[in-house]
Amino acid sequence: MSDHETTPPTEPSAAQPVQRPRPRVGALCGLVAAGAALGTAEVAAAFLRPDATPLIAVGQAVIDLTPQELREFAISAVGEADRPLLVAGTAVLLALLAAATGVGALRRPLIGDAGIAALAAVSLAAALTRPEADALYALPSAAGGAVALVLLRVLVRTAPVRAADALASGQEAAGASAAPAAEPARPPETAESSEAPEAAEAPEAPEAAEAPEAATVTGAAERAAPAADTAGAPPRGPAFDRRRFALLAGGAALASAGAGAGGRWWAASRAGGEASREAVRLPRPDSPAPPLPDGAELDVDGLSPFFTPNGDFYRVDTALSVPRVDATRWRLRIHGRGAREVEYTYADLVERSDLAERDVTLACVSNRVGGTYVGNARWIGVPIAALLREAGVRPPGEGGPADQLVSRSTDGMTIGTPVEALMDGRDALLALGMNGAPLPAEHGFPARVVVPGLYGYVSACKWVDDMELTTFDAFDAYWIPRGWSQRAPIKTQSRIDTPREGAQVSAGALPIAGVAWAQHVGVDGVEVRIDDGPWRAARLAAEDTADTWRQWVLEWDAEPGDHTVSVRATDKSGATQTAEEAQPAPDGATGHHTVAVTVT
Ligand SMILES: Nc1nc2c(c(=O)[nH]1)N[C@H]1C(S)=C(S)[C@@H](COP(=O)(O)O)O[C@H]1N2
Ligand SMILES: [Mo]
């Protein structure tokens, strides 16, 4: 930054004419250039590799690079709500860096070049290190960087210099250069009083920084234009300069927004995944699920339904953009130690005579006690043991050389599952259907793994297209270096669905109800405790299978006052949930779910 810009407002530099555009204008140049880079990259990505757009590539890299010490953050980062936050955070950071680059470019064009090159390099590195990346992943970042490089130079050259006689603008520039984007709400007071139109404009540049989608940048540019025109009665030259600059910047921002939106739309309409999913008709499975026993579903308000509808089913994965896989081109390859390589098309699987339908409750290892990362569905799929046997695989117990099956997905995820568990007779499925529909894209279309009794991160690979027989010694799947155990059977757990934490209820008869799960072992009993009272047996819903959760209810005669309600389950091995609280990492949370309620 120049000396003038850092001069405090109390010592205005009005005496010397300043022949450089305001930092704010530089920041705008940087933002517009970054917007153009994103717009260009969107278009290039839409035609070449949809996941290679800078925001997604960098966001994915952030997810993958998050160190183990930030495990807690990583856990939430794979959850749904934090996905948009991550993209927004990446965008804000980009906006700040772009604005700074623009300010630097005013001083020296080379600084601008270097800033743009650095940003493009980060994006390029992120895109090229995606597991599924090929050479074409480089193009969106490279094209975006090139466009930004040229545009920033042009914008900076066209940027209007600040009027030499404006004392107040010197003051304002000092304030603006201190924090061009970080202090949105409070423009410098001096500027506010002496230069009303521009002061009113000041808070808007940061708005553009918060969401530097090309569209918002456009907004900032458009707002900048009238402000420039109303700043007193400027001499002809500067006014012309300003108008030309506003046209250029605004035009570039508009074009970027159009290109970005068009690219997104084109990429979405081109992805064959949804069309191929809609064309799928799953046949009646040869081995249907046994009918649901009477009484498996209790009628209690606020209790989770026995089958979780697909739209409500929890989603946990690292994918910033849901893979849209075209089933007609998809192949599943099985290979590795002790296996003869086999390959299946989607049609091969659908036409098999051993399709099975099974009810299995899925659970995530990062589910906290009382959390929502658990759901129950009726799956249709091919028994994985049958596929492995066709490849000649023997489990370790029969002398097979591989003890780990590594499933890989189209988005580069790796998930390692014990071969023994896949072949010990349990209903491990390569699932194609979920609750009567082809797998939703979010849940792994065209195919995913479902293994009763194992947490999702060691079993439930979505969008799977490759299965490799190997050993636990030879290969660590994705989550293992991130602090999670290689082997992770689901821990017996129970949850109170109603009443909810903090509920205010009236005294008298009140059902306490929830779900309990001990997949592949079975739930034997559930007990509820009010305050420090005795554990009382809840009434269990009928058991569907040992692989599904069970609903439970306890009729409580609620007495006025503040109470805590706790639950614990005992599984069919005789083990009762421990009260000892453990975090999700490394192999699943423990402790009793407890809710506080007020009875009036
Ligand atoms: N390709 C892929 N598969 C994945 C994951 C992932 O991040 N990527 N996450 C796993 C985890 S941690 C869980 S708990 C389950 C969740 O499956 P769901 O999203 O269908 O509920 O998917 C598993 N399969
Ligand atoms: Mo998970």
XYZ file of C-alpha atoms and ligand atoms in Angstrom:
625
model
C 0.000 0.000 0.000
C 1.197 3.530 -0.649
C 2.188 6.012 1.986
C -0.852 8.058 1.192
C -3.165 5.230 1.941
C -1.706 4.591 5.345
C -1.711 8.246 6.328
C -4.079 8.627 9.264
C -7.244 10.617 8.605
C -6.167 13.385 10.955
C -3.258 14.236 8.690
C -4.837 14.380 5.280
C -2.585 14.285 2.273
C -4.726 16.681 0.327
C -1.768 18.937 -0.334
C -0.183 16.410 -2.702
C -2.327 15.223 -5.589
C -2.725 11.455 -5.658
C -2.602 9.817 -9.031
C -3.668 6.321 -8.147
C -7.147 4.786 -7.978
C -8.626 4.240 -4.550
C -7.837 0.897 -2.879
C -11.542 0.244 -2.910
C -11.497 0.391 -6.680
C -8.544 -1.998 -6.693
C -10.445 -4.409 -4.482
C -13.342 -4.222 -6.891
C -10.980 -5.014 -9.772
C -9.728 -8.053 -7.887
C -13.257 -9.238 -7.128
C -14.398 -8.826 -10.709
C -11.316 -10.674 -11.957
C -11.920 -13.511 -9.492
C -15.562 -13.655 -10.527
C -14.496 -13.939 -14.140
C -12.103 -16.737 -13.193
C -14.912 -18.638 -11.480
C -17.323 -18.069 -14.360
C -14.765 -19.242 -16.882
C -13.862 -22.247 -14.763
C -17.538 -23.199 -14.431
C -17.951 -23.264 -18.178
C -14.745 -25.222 -18.736
C -15.675 -27.670 -15.984
C -19.179 -28.131 -17.333
C -17.743 -29.284 -20.634
C -14.855 -31.298 -19.235
C -14.986 -32.335 -15.575
C -17.847 -30.995 -13.414
C -16.006 -31.666 -10.137
C -12.966 -29.678 -11.232
C -14.529 -26.267 -10.533
C -12.310 -24.293 -8.135
C -14.788 -23.967 -5.263
C -15.585 -27.671 -5.210
C -12.005 -28.812 -5.773
C -10.636 -26.546 -3.043
C -13.491 -27.397 -0.682
C -12.815 -31.109 -1.196
C -9.135 -30.593 -0.579
C -9.941 -28.760 2.655
C -12.117 -31.682 3.744
C -9.384 -34.202 2.937
C -6.526 -32.199 4.468
C -8.217 -31.409 7.759
C -5.732 -32.801 10.289
C -6.591 -35.315 12.941
C -6.309 -32.696 15.689
C -9.288 -30.978 14.104
C -11.151 -34.255 14.135
C -14.174 -32.738 15.776
C -14.323 -30.249 12.953
C -13.868 -33.003 10.402
C -16.749 -34.923 11.902
C -19.045 -32.009 11.423
C -17.475 -31.190 8.080
C -18.759 -34.421 6.623
C -22.228 -33.672 7.923
C -24.791 -32.030 5.729
C -25.266 -28.576 7.222
C -21.587 -27.760 7.017
C -21.248 -28.412 3.323
C -22.662 -25.079 2.141
C -20.730 -23.425 4.973
C -17.507 -24.884 3.683
C -18.146 -23.654 0.155
C -19.145 -20.250 1.510
C -16.010 -20.138 3.651
C -13.845 -21.000 0.671
C -15.625 -18.296 -1.303
C -15.142 -15.645 1.390
C -11.459 -16.466 1.632
C -11.131 -16.265 -2.143
C -12.927 -12.909 -2.141
C -10.612 -11.469 0.500
C -7.513 -12.682 -1.308
C -8.862 -11.464 -4.641
C -9.618 -8.029 -3.194
C -6.134 -7.829 -1.715
C -4.668 -8.891 -5.044
C -6.598 -6.117 -6.765
C -5.336 -3.532 -4.281
C -1.801 -4.792 -4.819
C -2.226 -4.637 -8.571
C -2.862 -0.887 -8.356
C 0.580 -0.478 -6.923
C 2.251 -2.810 -9.336
C 0.624 -4.942 -12.019
C 3.109 -7.707 -11.256
C 1.682 -8.023 -7.756
C -1.707 -8.621 -9.345
C -0.251 -11.210 -11.696
C 1.425 -12.995 -8.816
C -1.723 -12.984 -6.700
C -3.873 -14.391 -9.485
C -1.222 -16.980 -10.323
C -1.036 -18.061 -6.687
C -4.804 -18.434 -6.415
C -4.960 -20.363 -9.683
C -2.108 -22.591 -8.512
C -3.956 -23.490 -5.305
C -7.067 -24.315 -7.281
C -5.030 -26.293 -9.802
C -3.300 -28.301 -7.091
C -6.608 -29.019 -5.383
C -8.203 -30.194 -8.619
C -5.264 -32.347 -9.712
C -4.954 -34.108 -6.354
C -8.561 -35.303 -6.396
C -8.372 -39.096 -6.411
C -10.419 -39.287 -9.593
C -8.470 -36.500 -11.331
C -7.030 -36.782 -14.816
C -5.178 -34.181 -16.882
C -8.426 -32.449 -17.852
C -8.946 -31.482 -14.209
C -6.283 -28.824 -14.728
C -8.128 -26.918 -17.421
C -10.887 -25.094 -15.487
C -8.401 -23.582 -13.023
C -5.902 -22.774 -15.750
C -8.486 -21.141 -18.005
C -9.980 -19.203 -15.113
C -6.542 -18.023 -14.016
C -5.633 -16.876 -17.522
C -8.843 -14.889 -17.928
C -8.415 -13.275 -14.514
C -4.824 -12.372 -15.265
C -5.732 -10.467 -18.418
C -8.887 -8.920 -17.008
C -7.205 -7.641 -13.861
C -4.532 -5.930 -15.930
C -7.140 -4.297 -18.160
C -9.315 -3.236 -15.220
C -6.425 -1.733 -13.305
C -5.302 0.208 -16.351
C -8.835 1.544 -16.843
C -9.522 2.259 -13.189
C -10.268 5.941 -12.591
C -7.729 7.778 -10.433
C -9.134 9.545 -7.456
C -9.796 13.217 -7.784
C -6.707 15.117 -6.658
C -8.633 17.831 -4.870
C -10.897 15.638 -2.773
C -9.686 15.935 0.797
C -12.332 13.685 2.186
C -11.619 10.897 -0.261
C -8.041 10.821 0.958
C -9.389 10.305 4.439
C -11.731 7.692 3.274
C -9.071 5.846 1.394
C -7.047 5.655 4.576
C -9.955 4.008 6.331
C -10.756 1.717 3.439
C -7.208 0.529 2.955
C -6.937 -0.513 6.573
C -9.612 -3.137 6.080
C -11.203 -3.076 2.665
C -13.486 -6.000 3.272
C -13.213 -7.124 6.841
C -15.210 -4.354 8.486
C -18.484 -4.266 6.717
C -20.811 -2.400 9.014
C -18.847 0.707 9.935
C -17.493 3.012 7.266
C -15.100 5.602 8.695
C -17.095 8.350 10.356
C -15.227 11.144 8.671
C -16.154 9.767 5.304
C -19.731 9.369 6.354
C -20.153 13.026 7.179
C -18.234 14.521 4.311
C -19.065 12.217 1.429
C -22.490 10.783 1.938
C -23.073 9.015 -1.389
C -19.835 7.070 -1.261
C -20.089 6.331 2.406
C -23.439 4.736 1.749
C -21.774 2.599 -0.851
C -18.915 1.490 1.351
C -20.682 -1.268 3.269
C -21.687 -2.915 0.043
C -18.298 -3.979 -1.166
C -17.944 -6.362 1.809
C -21.309 -7.853 0.906
C -19.813 -8.872 -2.359
C -16.957 -10.414 -0.429
C -19.254 -12.593 1.623
C -20.525 -14.448 -1.415
C -18.334 -13.708 -4.359
C -20.534 -15.539 -6.797
C -20.291 -13.552 -9.941
C -23.860 -12.387 -9.395
C -23.085 -10.481 -6.221
C -20.002 -8.993 -7.745
C -22.235 -7.694 -10.477
C -24.410 -6.091 -7.859
C -21.446 -4.313 -6.319
C -20.300 -3.067 -9.684
C -23.723 -1.765 -10.545
C -24.011 0.013 -7.266
C -20.576 1.487 -7.744
C -21.560 3.150 -10.976
C -24.317 5.503 -9.793
C -22.262 6.392 -6.729
C -19.449 7.494 -8.983
C -21.813 9.619 -11.005
C -23.330 11.396 -8.067
C -20.066 12.320 -6.372
C -20.403 16.032 -6.734
C -19.943 17.604 -10.171
C -16.776 15.982 -11.422
C -14.852 17.393 -14.335
C -15.489 15.757 -17.686
C -12.381 13.600 -17.832
C -12.762 11.669 -14.563
C -16.480 11.201 -15.131
C -15.807 9.659 -18.483
C -13.104 7.451 -16.924
C -15.454 6.329 -14.242
C -18.236 5.518 -16.647
C -15.915 3.547 -18.876
C -14.538 1.625 -15.927
C -17.984 0.938 -14.506
C -19.122 -0.354 -17.890
C -16.103 -2.606 -18.211
C -16.226 -3.951 -14.674
C -19.998 -4.294 -14.687
C -19.957 -5.952 -18.083
C -17.274 -8.397 -17.022
C -19.142 -9.212 -13.819
C -22.395 -9.724 -15.703
C -20.723 -11.933 -18.275
C -19.082 -13.978 -15.510
C -22.376 -14.435 -13.708
C -24.036 -15.515 -16.937
C -21.208 -17.885 -17.782
C -21.174 -19.361 -14.278
C -24.917 -19.915 -14.153
C -24.939 -21.258 -17.700
C -22.088 -23.620 -16.926
C -23.829 -24.940 -13.831
C -27.045 -25.438 -15.740
C -25.309 -27.157 -18.621
C -23.366 -29.469 -16.305
C -26.542 -30.406 -14.454
C -28.517 -31.089 -17.617
C -25.682 -33.071 -19.154
C -25.050 -35.436 -16.251
C -26.537 -38.742 -17.363
C -26.989 -39.996 -13.810
C -30.515 -38.834 -13.150
C -31.842 -40.033 -16.519
C -30.298 -43.465 -16.092
C -31.679 -43.667 -12.566
C -35.164 -42.814 -13.741
C -34.961 -45.562 -16.352
C -34.263 -48.231 -13.733
C -36.956 -50.751 -12.818
C -35.814 -53.063 -10.071
C -37.351 -56.538 -10.321
C -39.077 -58.320 -7.481
C -36.286 -59.788 -5.411
C -35.986 -63.573 -5.472
C -35.517 -63.568 -1.741
C -38.033 -61.046 -0.376
C -37.785 -59.652 3.123
C -39.947 -61.563 5.595
C -43.148 -59.639 6.311
C -42.848 -57.082 9.084
C -44.202 -58.717 12.270
C -47.300 -57.207 13.861
C -46.322 -54.719 16.515
C -42.933 -53.822 15.015
C -44.109 -50.236 14.724
C -45.502 -48.413 17.758
C -47.993 -45.591 17.474
C -46.425 -42.808 19.531
C -46.256 -39.151 18.515
C -42.693 -37.990 17.989
C -41.249 -41.501 17.656
C -39.030 -42.186 14.614
C -40.884 -44.289 12.032
C -39.649 -47.884 11.782
C -38.541 -47.344 8.181
C -36.780 -44.035 7.623
C -38.098 -42.447 4.406
C -35.342 -41.930 1.826
C -35.791 -38.180 1.941
C -35.230 -38.140 5.716
C -32.394 -40.659 5.780
C -29.225 -39.184 7.259
C -26.451 -38.513 4.818
C -22.775 -38.631 5.700
C -20.081 -38.442 3.069
C -17.225 -36.273 1.929
C -18.745 -35.416 -1.454
C -19.256 -31.683 -1.972
C -21.178 -32.416 -5.140
C -23.205 -35.612 -5.197
C -21.759 -37.983 -7.820
C -24.246 -38.514 -10.651
C -23.265 -41.864 -12.051
C -24.652 -43.118 -15.350
C -25.701 -46.706 -14.622
C -25.467 -47.683 -18.284
C -21.741 -46.960 -18.258
C -21.025 -48.085 -14.710
C -18.998 -51.265 -14.045
C -18.094 -53.020 -10.816
C -14.676 -54.661 -10.855
C -13.634 -57.208 -8.239
C -9.954 -58.112 -8.119
C -6.898 -58.480 -5.865
C -5.260 -61.095 -3.690
C -6.751 -64.529 -4.066
C -9.329 -63.263 -6.554
C -9.798 -63.893 -10.227
C -10.812 -60.582 -11.756
C -14.517 -60.258 -12.536
C -16.545 -57.329 -13.810
C -20.278 -56.658 -13.668
C -22.527 -54.206 -15.453
C -25.617 -52.775 -13.789
C -27.773 -54.983 -16.029
C -25.753 -58.053 -14.966
C -26.675 -57.332 -11.356
C -30.325 -56.466 -11.902
C -30.877 -59.655 -13.899
C -29.334 -61.983 -11.349
C -31.428 -64.683 -9.761
C -30.135 -64.081 -6.249
C -31.409 -60.577 -5.537
C -32.249 -60.306 -1.861
C -34.391 -57.831 0.051
C -33.362 -57.155 3.642
C -34.088 -54.674 6.415
C -30.895 -53.196 7.828
C -30.317 -50.258 10.159
C -27.327 -48.162 9.110
C -25.344 -46.169 11.670
C -22.490 -43.694 11.440
C -19.520 -43.923 13.761
C -19.580 -40.161 14.213
C -23.117 -40.282 15.579
C -23.139 -38.767 19.046
C -25.168 -40.327 21.821
C -28.722 -39.287 21.018
C -27.706 -38.175 17.517
C -29.460 -38.534 14.199
C -26.869 -40.348 12.073
C -28.763 -43.615 12.150
C -31.585 -44.841 9.938
C -33.428 -47.988 8.931
C -34.259 -49.039 5.387
C -35.408 -51.985 3.299
C -32.608 -52.675 0.842
C -32.555 -54.734 -2.353
C -29.207 -56.038 -3.517
C -26.890 -58.842 -4.474
C -25.283 -60.836 -1.650
C -21.636 -59.752 -1.648
C -20.543 -63.219 -0.545
C -21.936 -64.617 -3.823
C -19.998 -62.068 -5.882
C -16.808 -62.806 -3.956
C -17.248 -66.545 -4.423
C -17.676 -66.042 -8.160
C -14.281 -64.362 -8.084
C -12.883 -67.406 -6.307
C -12.407 -65.599 -2.995
C -12.092 -67.646 0.202
C -12.467 -65.949 3.598
C -9.376 -65.902 5.864
C -10.986 -68.599 8.007
C -10.760 -70.928 5.003
C -7.181 -69.933 4.234
C -7.874 -67.014 1.906
C -4.923 -64.588 1.616
C -6.970 -61.375 1.926
C -8.542 -60.200 5.182
C -9.696 -56.798 3.894
C -11.989 -55.846 1.046
C -11.374 -52.256 -0.037
C -14.369 -50.715 -1.782
C -13.660 -47.690 -3.952
C -16.207 -45.201 -5.169
C -16.405 -43.070 -8.282
C -15.489 -40.081 -6.094
C -12.327 -41.729 -4.816
C -13.519 -42.795 -1.362
C -11.938 -45.982 0.022
C -13.660 -48.091 2.655
C -12.124 -51.242 4.149
C -14.298 -54.118 5.368
C -13.244 -57.430 6.941
C -13.652 -60.187 4.337
C -14.689 -62.481 7.178
C -17.702 -60.301 7.990
C -18.729 -60.209 4.341
C -18.687 -64.014 4.054
C -19.844 -65.196 7.490
C -23.450 -65.616 6.445
C -24.811 -62.213 7.420
C -26.808 -60.262 4.839
C -24.001 -58.158 3.407
C -25.447 -56.633 0.243
C -24.295 -54.765 -2.778
C -27.469 -52.681 -2.588
C -29.241 -51.335 -5.666
C -32.556 -50.399 -4.064
C -33.609 -48.527 -0.938
C -37.163 -48.512 0.432
C -38.708 -49.599 -2.856
C -36.782 -47.219 -5.134
C -33.469 -47.374 -6.942
C -30.828 -45.919 -4.611
C -31.157 -42.128 -4.464
C -28.091 -40.361 -5.860
C -27.295 -39.084 -2.339
C -27.249 -42.637 -1.034
C -25.008 -44.160 -3.656
C -26.747 -44.776 -6.992
C -26.150 -47.055 -8.801
C -24.732 -49.332 -6.102
C -23.521 -49.220 -2.519
C -22.452 -51.630 0.165
C -24.605 -52.417 3.216
C -23.220 -54.703 5.943
C -25.324 -55.355 9.052
C -23.415 -54.668 12.247
C -20.571 -52.480 10.923
C -20.411 -48.688 11.042
C -20.835 -47.032 7.643
C -17.225 -45.869 7.344
C -15.973 -49.482 7.386
C -18.724 -50.936 5.241
C -21.269 -48.812 3.460
C -19.340 -47.475 0.437
C -21.637 -45.457 -1.830
C -21.146 -45.075 -5.613
C -18.885 -48.124 -5.392
C -17.238 -49.254 -8.628
C -14.224 -51.258 -7.501
C -13.589 -53.905 -4.854
C -10.039 -54.991 -4.111
C -9.035 -57.943 -1.985
C -6.062 -56.983 0.169
C -4.965 -57.036 3.811
C -5.364 -54.611 6.704
C -1.574 -54.557 6.974
C -1.104 -53.572 3.364
C -3.663 -50.799 3.027
C -5.282 -48.091 5.161
C -8.625 -46.893 3.817
C -9.586 -43.190 3.826
C -10.672 -42.756 7.441
C -7.922 -44.776 9.107
C -5.108 -42.190 8.948
C -7.714 -39.679 10.140
C -7.907 -41.283 13.536
C -10.590 -43.946 13.188
C -10.202 -47.667 13.872
C -9.641 -50.187 11.100
C -12.371 -52.417 12.475
C -15.546 -50.991 13.920
C -18.580 -53.081 14.819
C -21.589 -50.956 15.743
C -21.953 -50.395 19.487
C -25.281 -51.130 21.124
C -27.118 -47.835 21.561
C -30.492 -46.356 22.417
C -32.079 -42.965 21.879
C -35.015 -41.073 23.370
C -37.096 -39.541 20.561
C -39.866 -38.153 22.747
C -40.046 -36.093 24.898
C -37.355 -33.933 23.368
C -34.525 -32.278 25.248
C -35.837 -29.193 27.065
C -39.495 -30.102 26.496
C -42.226 -28.583 28.683
C -44.945 -31.134 29.295
C -48.002 -31.314 31.490
C -48.197 -33.632 34.438
C -49.883 -36.991 34.032
C -49.597 -39.898 31.598
C -46.779 -39.305 29.138
C -45.138 -41.820 26.831
C -41.336 -41.837 26.763
C -40.333 -43.526 23.512
C -37.418 -44.042 21.176
C -35.326 -46.551 19.286
C -32.521 -48.938 20.257
C -30.101 -50.827 18.027
C -27.549 -53.610 18.286
C -27.177 -54.658 14.652
C -26.474 -58.309 13.965
C -26.769 -59.106 17.667
C -30.279 -57.910 18.442
C -31.833 -55.780 21.165
C -32.952 -57.777 24.163
C -34.217 -55.067 26.487
C -34.487 -51.331 27.031
C -34.674 -49.608 30.399
C -35.560 -46.058 31.337
C -34.611 -44.116 34.421
C -36.183 -40.940 35.759
C -33.757 -38.797 37.763
C -31.914 -41.093 40.182
C -34.720 -43.625 40.346
C -34.530 -47.304 39.491
C -34.127 -48.546 35.909
C -37.559 -49.551 34.644
C -38.126 -51.927 31.733
C -39.629 -50.273 28.665
C -42.054 -52.106 26.389
C -40.261 -53.241 23.220
C -41.859 -53.270 19.799
C -41.783 -56.650 18.051
C -38.411 -57.450 16.530
C -38.140 -57.330 12.747
C -34.647 -58.821 12.575
C -31.511 -58.624 14.693
C -30.144 -56.257 12.026
C -32.778 -53.575 12.592
C -33.441 -51.139 15.372
C -36.358 -51.654 17.742
C -38.782 -49.063 18.945
C -39.605 -48.933 22.646
C -41.984 -47.028 24.920
C -42.471 -46.461 28.639
C -45.666 -44.933 29.977
C -44.614 -42.383 32.548
C -46.830 -40.739 35.128
C -45.056 -37.409 34.997
C -44.930 -35.431 38.229
C -44.415 -31.649 38.297
C -40.813 -30.475 38.461
C -37.586 -30.655 36.485
C -36.564 -34.185 35.538
C -33.899 -36.010 33.597
C -34.787 -39.094 31.636
C -32.123 -41.638 30.645
C -32.202 -44.783 28.543
C -30.005 -47.844 28.149
C -30.282 -51.010 26.075
C -29.127 -54.556 26.635
C -28.273 -56.658 23.588
C -28.743 -60.360 23.044
C -25.165 -61.092 24.008
C -26.223 -59.918 27.478
C -24.170 -56.722 27.374
C -25.764 -53.549 28.735
C -24.738 -50.139 27.438
C -22.084 -48.525 29.581
C -22.793 -45.183 31.233
C -19.208 -44.169 30.573
C -19.133 -41.395 28.013
C -16.805 -41.757 25.047
C -16.435 -39.508 22.017
C -17.219 -40.913 18.567
C -13.535 -41.288 17.663
C -11.940 -43.748 17.245
C -14.672 -46.381 17.101
C -18.033 -45.047 18.235
C -19.557 -43.036 21.087
C -20.759 -44.555 24.346
C -22.914 -43.292 27.192
C -26.593 -43.090 28.019
C -28.825 -40.698 26.120
C -30.348 -38.333 28.650
C -32.910 -35.560 28.160
C -34.048 -32.850 30.535
C -37.793 -32.130 30.713
C -39.931 -29.743 32.723
C -43.282 -31.039 33.925
C -45.911 -28.446 34.878
N -18.315 -42.834 -1.429
C -18.556 -42.667 -0.108
N -19.225 -43.634 0.573
C -19.472 -43.485 1.882
C -19.028 -42.348 2.586
C -18.328 -41.346 1.861
O -17.893 -40.324 2.404
N -18.118 -41.536 0.519
N -19.309 -42.220 3.924
C -19.584 -43.425 4.677
C -20.140 -43.177 5.981
S -19.077 -42.527 7.142
C -21.416 -43.534 6.323
S -21.939 -43.450 7.908
C -22.367 -43.999 5.291
C -23.614 -43.148 5.305
O -24.498 -43.565 4.305
P -25.742 -42.650 3.971
O -25.218 -41.304 3.606
O -26.476 -43.336 2.864
O -26.579 -42.583 5.223
O -21.813 -43.954 3.998
C -20.488 -44.389 3.924
N -20.150 -44.465 2.537
Mo -20.059 -42.674 9.090
